[in-house]
Coordinates of C-alpha atoms and ligand atoms in Angstrom, one line a residue:
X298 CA 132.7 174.2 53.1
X299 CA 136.3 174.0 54.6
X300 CA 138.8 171.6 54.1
X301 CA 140.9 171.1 57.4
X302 CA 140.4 173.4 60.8
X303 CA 143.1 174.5 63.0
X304 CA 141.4 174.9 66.5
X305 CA 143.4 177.7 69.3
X306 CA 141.7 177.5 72.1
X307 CA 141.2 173.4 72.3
X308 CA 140.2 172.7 75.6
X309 CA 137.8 175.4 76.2
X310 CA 134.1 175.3 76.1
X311 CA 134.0 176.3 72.6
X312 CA 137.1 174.3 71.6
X313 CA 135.3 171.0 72.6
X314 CA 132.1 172.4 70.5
X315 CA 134.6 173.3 67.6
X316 CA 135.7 169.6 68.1
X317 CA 132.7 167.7 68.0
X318 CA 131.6 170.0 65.0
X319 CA 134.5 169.7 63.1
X320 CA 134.2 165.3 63.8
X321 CA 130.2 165.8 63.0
X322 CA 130.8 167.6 59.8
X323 CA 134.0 164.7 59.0
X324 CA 136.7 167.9 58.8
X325 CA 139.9 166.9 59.7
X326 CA 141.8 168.8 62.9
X327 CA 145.1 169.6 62.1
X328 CA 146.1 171.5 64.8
X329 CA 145.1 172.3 68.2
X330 CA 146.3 174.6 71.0
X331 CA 145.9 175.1 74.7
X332 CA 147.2 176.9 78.0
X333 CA 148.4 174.1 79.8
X334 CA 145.7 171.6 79.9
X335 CA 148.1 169.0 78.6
X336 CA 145.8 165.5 79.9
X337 CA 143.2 167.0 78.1
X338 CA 145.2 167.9 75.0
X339 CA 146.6 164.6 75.1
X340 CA 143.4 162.8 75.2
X341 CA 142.4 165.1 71.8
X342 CA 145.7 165.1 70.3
X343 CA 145.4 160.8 70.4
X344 CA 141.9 160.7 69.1
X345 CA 142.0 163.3 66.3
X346 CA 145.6 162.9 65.7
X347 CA 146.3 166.3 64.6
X348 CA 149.8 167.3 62.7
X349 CA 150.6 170.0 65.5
X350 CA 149.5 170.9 69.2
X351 CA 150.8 174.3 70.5
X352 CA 151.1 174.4 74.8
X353 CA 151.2 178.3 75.8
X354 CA 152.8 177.0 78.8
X355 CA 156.5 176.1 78.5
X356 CA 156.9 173.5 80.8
X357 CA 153.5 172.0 80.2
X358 CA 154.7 172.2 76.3
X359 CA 157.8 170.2 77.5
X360 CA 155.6 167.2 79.3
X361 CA 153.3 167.0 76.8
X362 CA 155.3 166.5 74.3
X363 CA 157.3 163.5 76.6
X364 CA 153.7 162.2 76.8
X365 CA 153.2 162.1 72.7
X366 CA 156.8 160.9 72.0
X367 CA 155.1 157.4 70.8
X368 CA 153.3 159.4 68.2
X369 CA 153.8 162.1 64.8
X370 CA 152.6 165.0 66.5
X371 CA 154.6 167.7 66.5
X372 CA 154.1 169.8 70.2
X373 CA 155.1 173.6 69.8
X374 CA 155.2 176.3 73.2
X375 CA 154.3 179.7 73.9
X376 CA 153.4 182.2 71.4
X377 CA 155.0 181.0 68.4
X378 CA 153.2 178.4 68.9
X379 CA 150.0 179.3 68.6
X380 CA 151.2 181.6 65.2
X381 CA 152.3 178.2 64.0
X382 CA 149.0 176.3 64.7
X383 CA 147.1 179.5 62.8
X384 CA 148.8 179.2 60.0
X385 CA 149.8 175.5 59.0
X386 CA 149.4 175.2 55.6
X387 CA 147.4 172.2 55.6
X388 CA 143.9 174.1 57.2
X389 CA 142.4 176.7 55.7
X390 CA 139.9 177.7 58.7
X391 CA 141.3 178.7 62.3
X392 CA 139.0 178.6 65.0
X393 CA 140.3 181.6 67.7
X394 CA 138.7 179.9 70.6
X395 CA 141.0 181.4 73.4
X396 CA 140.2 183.3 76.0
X397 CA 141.7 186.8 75.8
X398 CA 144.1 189.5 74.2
X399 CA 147.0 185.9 73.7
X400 CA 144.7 185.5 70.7
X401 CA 145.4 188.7 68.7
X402 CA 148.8 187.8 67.2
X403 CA 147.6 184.1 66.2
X404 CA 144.7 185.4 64.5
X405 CA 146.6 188.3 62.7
X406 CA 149.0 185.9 61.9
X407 CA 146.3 183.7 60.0
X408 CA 144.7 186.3 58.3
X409 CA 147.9 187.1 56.3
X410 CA 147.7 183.7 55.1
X411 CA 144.1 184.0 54.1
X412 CA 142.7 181.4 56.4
X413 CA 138.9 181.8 57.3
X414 CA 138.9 182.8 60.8
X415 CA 135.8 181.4 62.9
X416 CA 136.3 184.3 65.4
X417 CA 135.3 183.2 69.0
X418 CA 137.4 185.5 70.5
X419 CA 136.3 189.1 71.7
X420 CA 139.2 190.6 72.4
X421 CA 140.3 190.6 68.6
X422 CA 137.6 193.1 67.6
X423 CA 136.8 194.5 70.8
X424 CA 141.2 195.4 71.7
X425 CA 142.1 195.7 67.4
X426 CA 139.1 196.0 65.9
X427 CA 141.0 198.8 63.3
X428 CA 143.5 197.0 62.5
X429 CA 142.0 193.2 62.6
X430 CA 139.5 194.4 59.9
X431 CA 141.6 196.0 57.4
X432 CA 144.2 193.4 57.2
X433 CA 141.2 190.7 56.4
X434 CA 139.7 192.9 53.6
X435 CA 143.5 193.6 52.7
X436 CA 144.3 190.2 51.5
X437 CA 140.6 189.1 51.5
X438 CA 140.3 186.7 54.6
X439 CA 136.7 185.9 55.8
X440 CA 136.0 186.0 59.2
X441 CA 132.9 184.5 60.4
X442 CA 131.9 185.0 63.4
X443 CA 131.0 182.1 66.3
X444 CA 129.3 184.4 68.9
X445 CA 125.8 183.8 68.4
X446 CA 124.6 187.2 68.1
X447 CA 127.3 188.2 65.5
X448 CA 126.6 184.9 63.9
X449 CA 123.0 185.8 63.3
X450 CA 123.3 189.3 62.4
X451 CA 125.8 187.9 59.6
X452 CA 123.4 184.9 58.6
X453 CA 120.3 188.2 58.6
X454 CA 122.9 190.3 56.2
X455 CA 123.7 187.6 53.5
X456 CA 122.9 189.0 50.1
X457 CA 121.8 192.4 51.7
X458 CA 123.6 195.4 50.0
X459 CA 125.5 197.6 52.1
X460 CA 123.4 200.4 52.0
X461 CA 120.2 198.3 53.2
X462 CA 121.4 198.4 56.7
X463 CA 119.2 200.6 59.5
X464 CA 120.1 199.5 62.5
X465 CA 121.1 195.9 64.1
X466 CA 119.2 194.7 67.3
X467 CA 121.8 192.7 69.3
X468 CA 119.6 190.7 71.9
X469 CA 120.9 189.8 75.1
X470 CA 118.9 187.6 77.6
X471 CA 120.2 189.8 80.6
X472 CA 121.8 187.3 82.1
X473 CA 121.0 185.4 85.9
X474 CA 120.8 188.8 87.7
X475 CA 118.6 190.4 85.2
X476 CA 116.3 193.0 87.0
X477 CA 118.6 193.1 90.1
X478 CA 120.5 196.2 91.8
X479 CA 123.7 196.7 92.6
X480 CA 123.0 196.3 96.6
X481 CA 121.2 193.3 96.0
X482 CA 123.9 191.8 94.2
X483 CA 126.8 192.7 96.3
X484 CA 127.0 189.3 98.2
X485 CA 127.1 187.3 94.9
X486 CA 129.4 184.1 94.7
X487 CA 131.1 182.8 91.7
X488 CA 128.8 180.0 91.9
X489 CA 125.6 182.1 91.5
X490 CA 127.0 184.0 88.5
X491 CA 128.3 181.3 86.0
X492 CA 124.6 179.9 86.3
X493 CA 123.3 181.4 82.9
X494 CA 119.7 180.2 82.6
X495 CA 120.3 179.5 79.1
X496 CA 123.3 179.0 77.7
X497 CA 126.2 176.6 78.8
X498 CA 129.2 178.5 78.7
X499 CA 133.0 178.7 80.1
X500 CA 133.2 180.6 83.8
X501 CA 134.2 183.8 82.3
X502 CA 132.2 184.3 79.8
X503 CA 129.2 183.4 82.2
X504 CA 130.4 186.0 84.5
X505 CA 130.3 188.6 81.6
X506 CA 126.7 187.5 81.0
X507 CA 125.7 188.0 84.3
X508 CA 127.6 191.6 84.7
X509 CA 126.2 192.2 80.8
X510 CA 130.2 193.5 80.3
X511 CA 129.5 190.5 77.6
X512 CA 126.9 192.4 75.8
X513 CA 128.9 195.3 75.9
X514 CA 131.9 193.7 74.1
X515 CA 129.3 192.0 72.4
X516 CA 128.5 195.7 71.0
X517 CA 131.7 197.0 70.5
X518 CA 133.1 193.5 68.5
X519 CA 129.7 194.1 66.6
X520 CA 130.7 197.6 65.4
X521 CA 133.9 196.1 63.7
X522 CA 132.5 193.2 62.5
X523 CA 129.9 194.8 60.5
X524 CA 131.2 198.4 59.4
X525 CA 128.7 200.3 62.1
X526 CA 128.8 203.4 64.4
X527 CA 127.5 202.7 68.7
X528 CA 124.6 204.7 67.1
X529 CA 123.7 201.7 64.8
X530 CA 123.2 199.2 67.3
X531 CA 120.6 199.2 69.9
X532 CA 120.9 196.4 72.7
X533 CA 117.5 194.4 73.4
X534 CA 117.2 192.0 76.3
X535 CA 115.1 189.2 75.5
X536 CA 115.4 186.4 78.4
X537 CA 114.5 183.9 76.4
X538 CA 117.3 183.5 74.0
X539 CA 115.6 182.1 71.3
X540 CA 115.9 185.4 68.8
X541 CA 120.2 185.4 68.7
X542 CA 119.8 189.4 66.8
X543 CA 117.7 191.0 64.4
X544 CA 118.6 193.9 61.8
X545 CA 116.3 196.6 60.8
X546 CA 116.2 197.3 56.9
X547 CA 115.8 200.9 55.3
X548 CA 112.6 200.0 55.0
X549 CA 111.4 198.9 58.4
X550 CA 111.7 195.4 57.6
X551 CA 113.3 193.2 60.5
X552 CA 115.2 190.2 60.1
X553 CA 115.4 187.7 62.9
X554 CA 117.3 184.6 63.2
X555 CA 116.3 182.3 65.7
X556 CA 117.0 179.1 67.3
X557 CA 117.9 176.5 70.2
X558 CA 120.6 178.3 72.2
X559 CA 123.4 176.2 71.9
X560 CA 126.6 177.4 70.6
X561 CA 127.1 174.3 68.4
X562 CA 125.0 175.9 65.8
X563 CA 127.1 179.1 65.3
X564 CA 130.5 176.8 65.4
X565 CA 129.0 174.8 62.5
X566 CA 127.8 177.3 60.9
X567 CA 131.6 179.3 60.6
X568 CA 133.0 175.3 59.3
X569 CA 129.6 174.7 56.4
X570 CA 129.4 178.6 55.5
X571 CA 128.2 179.3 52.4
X572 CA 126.6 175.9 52.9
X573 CA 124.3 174.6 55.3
X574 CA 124.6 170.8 56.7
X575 CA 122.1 168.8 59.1
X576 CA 122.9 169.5 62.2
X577 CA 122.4 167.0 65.6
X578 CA 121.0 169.8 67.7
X579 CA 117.2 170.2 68.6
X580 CA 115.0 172.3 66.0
X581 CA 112.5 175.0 67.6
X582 CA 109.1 173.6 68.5
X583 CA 107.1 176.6 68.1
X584 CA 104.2 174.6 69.4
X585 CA 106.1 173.9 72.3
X586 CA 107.7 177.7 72.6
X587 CA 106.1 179.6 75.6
X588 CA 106.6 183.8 75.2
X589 CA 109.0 185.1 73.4
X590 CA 109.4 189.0 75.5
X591 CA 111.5 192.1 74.3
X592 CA 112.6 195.0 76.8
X593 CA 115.1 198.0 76.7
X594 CA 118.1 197.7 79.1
X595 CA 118.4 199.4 82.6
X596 CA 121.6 200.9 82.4
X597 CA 121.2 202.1 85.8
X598 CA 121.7 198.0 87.0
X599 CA 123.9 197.1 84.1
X600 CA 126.7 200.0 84.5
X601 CA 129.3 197.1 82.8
X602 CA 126.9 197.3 79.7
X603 CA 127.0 201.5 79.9
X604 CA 130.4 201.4 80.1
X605 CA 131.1 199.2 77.6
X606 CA 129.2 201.5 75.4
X607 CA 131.0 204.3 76.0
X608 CA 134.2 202.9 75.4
X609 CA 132.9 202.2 72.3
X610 CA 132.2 205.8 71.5
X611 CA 135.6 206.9 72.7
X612 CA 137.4 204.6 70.5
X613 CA 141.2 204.2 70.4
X614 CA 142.8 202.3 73.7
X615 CA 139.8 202.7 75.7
X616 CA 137.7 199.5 75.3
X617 CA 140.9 197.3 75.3
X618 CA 141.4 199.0 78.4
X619 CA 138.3 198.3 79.8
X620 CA 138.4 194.6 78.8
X621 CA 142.1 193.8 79.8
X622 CA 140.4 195.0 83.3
X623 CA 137.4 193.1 83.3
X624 CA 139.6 190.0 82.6
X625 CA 141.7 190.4 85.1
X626 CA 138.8 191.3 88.1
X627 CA 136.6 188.4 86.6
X628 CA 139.4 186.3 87.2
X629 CA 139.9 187.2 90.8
X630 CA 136.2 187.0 91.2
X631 CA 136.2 184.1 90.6
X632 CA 138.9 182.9 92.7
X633 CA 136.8 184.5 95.5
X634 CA 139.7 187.4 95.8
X635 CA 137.1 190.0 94.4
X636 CA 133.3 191.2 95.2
X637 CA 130.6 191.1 92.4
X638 CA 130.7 194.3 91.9
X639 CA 134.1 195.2 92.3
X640 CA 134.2 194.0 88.7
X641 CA 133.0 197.3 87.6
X642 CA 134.6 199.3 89.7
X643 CA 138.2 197.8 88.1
X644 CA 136.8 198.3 84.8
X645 CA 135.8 201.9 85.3
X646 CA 138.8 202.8 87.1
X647 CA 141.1 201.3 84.9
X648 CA 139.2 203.3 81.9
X649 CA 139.4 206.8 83.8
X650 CA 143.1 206.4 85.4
X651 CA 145.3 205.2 81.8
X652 CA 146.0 207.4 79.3
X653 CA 144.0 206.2 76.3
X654 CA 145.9 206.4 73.2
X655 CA 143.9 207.2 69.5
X656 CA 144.5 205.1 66.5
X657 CA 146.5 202.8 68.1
X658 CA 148.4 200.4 66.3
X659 CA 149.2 196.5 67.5
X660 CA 151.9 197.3 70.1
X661 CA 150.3 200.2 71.6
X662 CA 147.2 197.6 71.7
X663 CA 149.4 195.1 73.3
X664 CA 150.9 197.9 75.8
X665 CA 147.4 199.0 76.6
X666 CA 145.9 195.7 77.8
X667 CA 149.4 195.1 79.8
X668 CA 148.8 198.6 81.4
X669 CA 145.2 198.0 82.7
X670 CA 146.1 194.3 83.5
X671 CA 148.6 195.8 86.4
X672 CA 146.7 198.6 87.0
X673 CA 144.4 196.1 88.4
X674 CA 146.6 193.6 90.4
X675 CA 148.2 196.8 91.9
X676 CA 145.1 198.5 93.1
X677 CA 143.1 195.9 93.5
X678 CA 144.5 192.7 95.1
Ligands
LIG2 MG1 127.2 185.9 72.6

């Protein structure tokens, strides 16, 4: 189990989970970072007394750190930092929790210091997959990954040799919309979206569910994460979201983990790993359990998920592209500035109009997301 946890991403839905994990499992936090958030900061920095909070935000930085001049904790800003949160010395797990591409650096940045990194953050694998990989087996950093579906297809892989490996099933419950067109959705608010019916989640990430662009990082993060081709991974929807993935064996043995959907079991998971600890969420009832149902995606009402996919095939720039986009339109969705399915359309667009660039390395990945973030704004606001 780990010693101390550096949390990026504090504030967030899965930050607060990291927090109450971390405080469960009685693993100090010794640093924590946010955007700007600084009353909620505060109110974490005071009650887990950490050694160092990052603010992304300069000025917010500068008020906070007004606000914790009564106490030892050290407030940095902008991106360094977040590096310096990732790699304190004192932790030796960082929990990437934020939201978007601001998260690559940090992580990199705790990988060459050999931190385990509890990876909650798409963007690394899905924007620098190729390099975020290599420089953890380099120096030997484990990252473990929060998203439940990569969490379980890593929990069904433990002590299975490399060349065991068929296929992995990433489930996906299809989200509120599930079964819906793309006429019948066109009048959808951002209220309607981030309803997930199963999981509680942060707005985005909701919104991803609901347009299935989340699965489709979801696929492309898992291609990194576990050494696969797109042709290794077949999506399943299963509404229920009780199975979190599945792999299929050489020998047509599958391997399901299941369980409550609740992220805090993934989160503890990435802090107890090898180990397993009780854990204060509910246990299946398989008595109480109703159907548990299995169905192939419709690609023709998911086009998020199709395109998501194809990124993946094309490699290179294209699905940091494609994500950069999505970020941005969900965003302005959400602010009411974009229709539902506009979201697509600024993916797609973004994908088809920038010059996607092959083996990219971490500027051209920094460059790309830039690109497609004002490609966006221009054409779309
Ligand atoms: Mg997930």
């Amino acid at each position: 189990m780990i010693k101390a946890v550096s949390i990026l991403g504090s504030t967030g839905s899965i930050g607060r989970q990291s927090i109450a994990a971390a405080k469960h499992l009685g693993v100090p936090v010794v640093a924590l970072t946010a955007n700007k958030k600084i009353d909620s900061v505060e109110q974490q920095a005071r009650e887990l007394k950490p050694k160092f909070v990052a603010i992304f935000d300069e000025n917010a930085a500068n008020d906070l750190k007004i606000r914790l001049a009564d106490t030892d904790i050290r407030v940095g800003s902008g991106m360094q930092g977040l590096i310096e949160a990732a790699t304190l010395s004192e932790a030796d797990c960082v929990v990437t929790a934020v939201s978007g591409s601001v998260g690559l650096r940090p992580t990199l940045a705790a990988i060459s210091e050999k931190k385990r990194i509890a990876l909650a953050n798409k963007e690394t694998l899905v924007c620098a997959g190729e390099i975020v990989m290599p420089a953890a087996k380099a120096v030997g950093a484990e990252i473990v990954p929060v998203d439940s579906e990569h969490s379980a297809i890593f929990q069904c892989l433990m002590g299975r040799q490399p060349g065991e490996l068929k296929k992995i099933l990433l489930t996906g419950s299809g989200g509120p919309f599930r079964g819906k067109s793309r006429a019948e959705l066109e009048n959808v608010t951002p209220e309607q979206a981030v309803k997930h019916p199963n999981w509680s989640m942060g707005a985005k990430i909701s919104v991803d569910s609901a347009t299935m662009m989340n699965k489709g990082l979801e696929f492309i993060e898992a291609m990194h994460l576990f050494g696969v081709t797109p042709d290794d991974i077949r999506v399943v929807v299963h509404p229920q979201s009780i199975v979190h993935s599945m792999v299929e064996l050489v020998d047509g043995t599958v391997i399901a983990q299941l369980g409550v959907p609740d992220m805090g079991l993934p989160i503890q998971l990435a802090m107890t790993y090898p180990e397993r600890k009780a854990s204060p969420f509910a246990h299946l009832d398989f008595y109480a359990m109703k159907d548990m149902t299995f169905e192939a995606p419709d690609y023709e009402k998911t086009p998020c998920l199709k395109l998501a996919m194809d990124c993946a095939r094309r490699g290179g720039t294209a699905p940091c592209i494609m994500s950069a986009a999505n970020e941005v339109a969900v965003a302005m969705f959400l602010n009411h500035r974009l229709g539902y399915n506009r979201i697509y359309d600024c993916a797609l667009q973004a994908v088809e109009s920038i010059e996607i660039v092959n083996k990219p390395d971490l500027e051209a990945v920094l460059a790309a997301d830039e690109q497609a973030r004002v490609f966006v704004r221009e054409h779309f606001s």
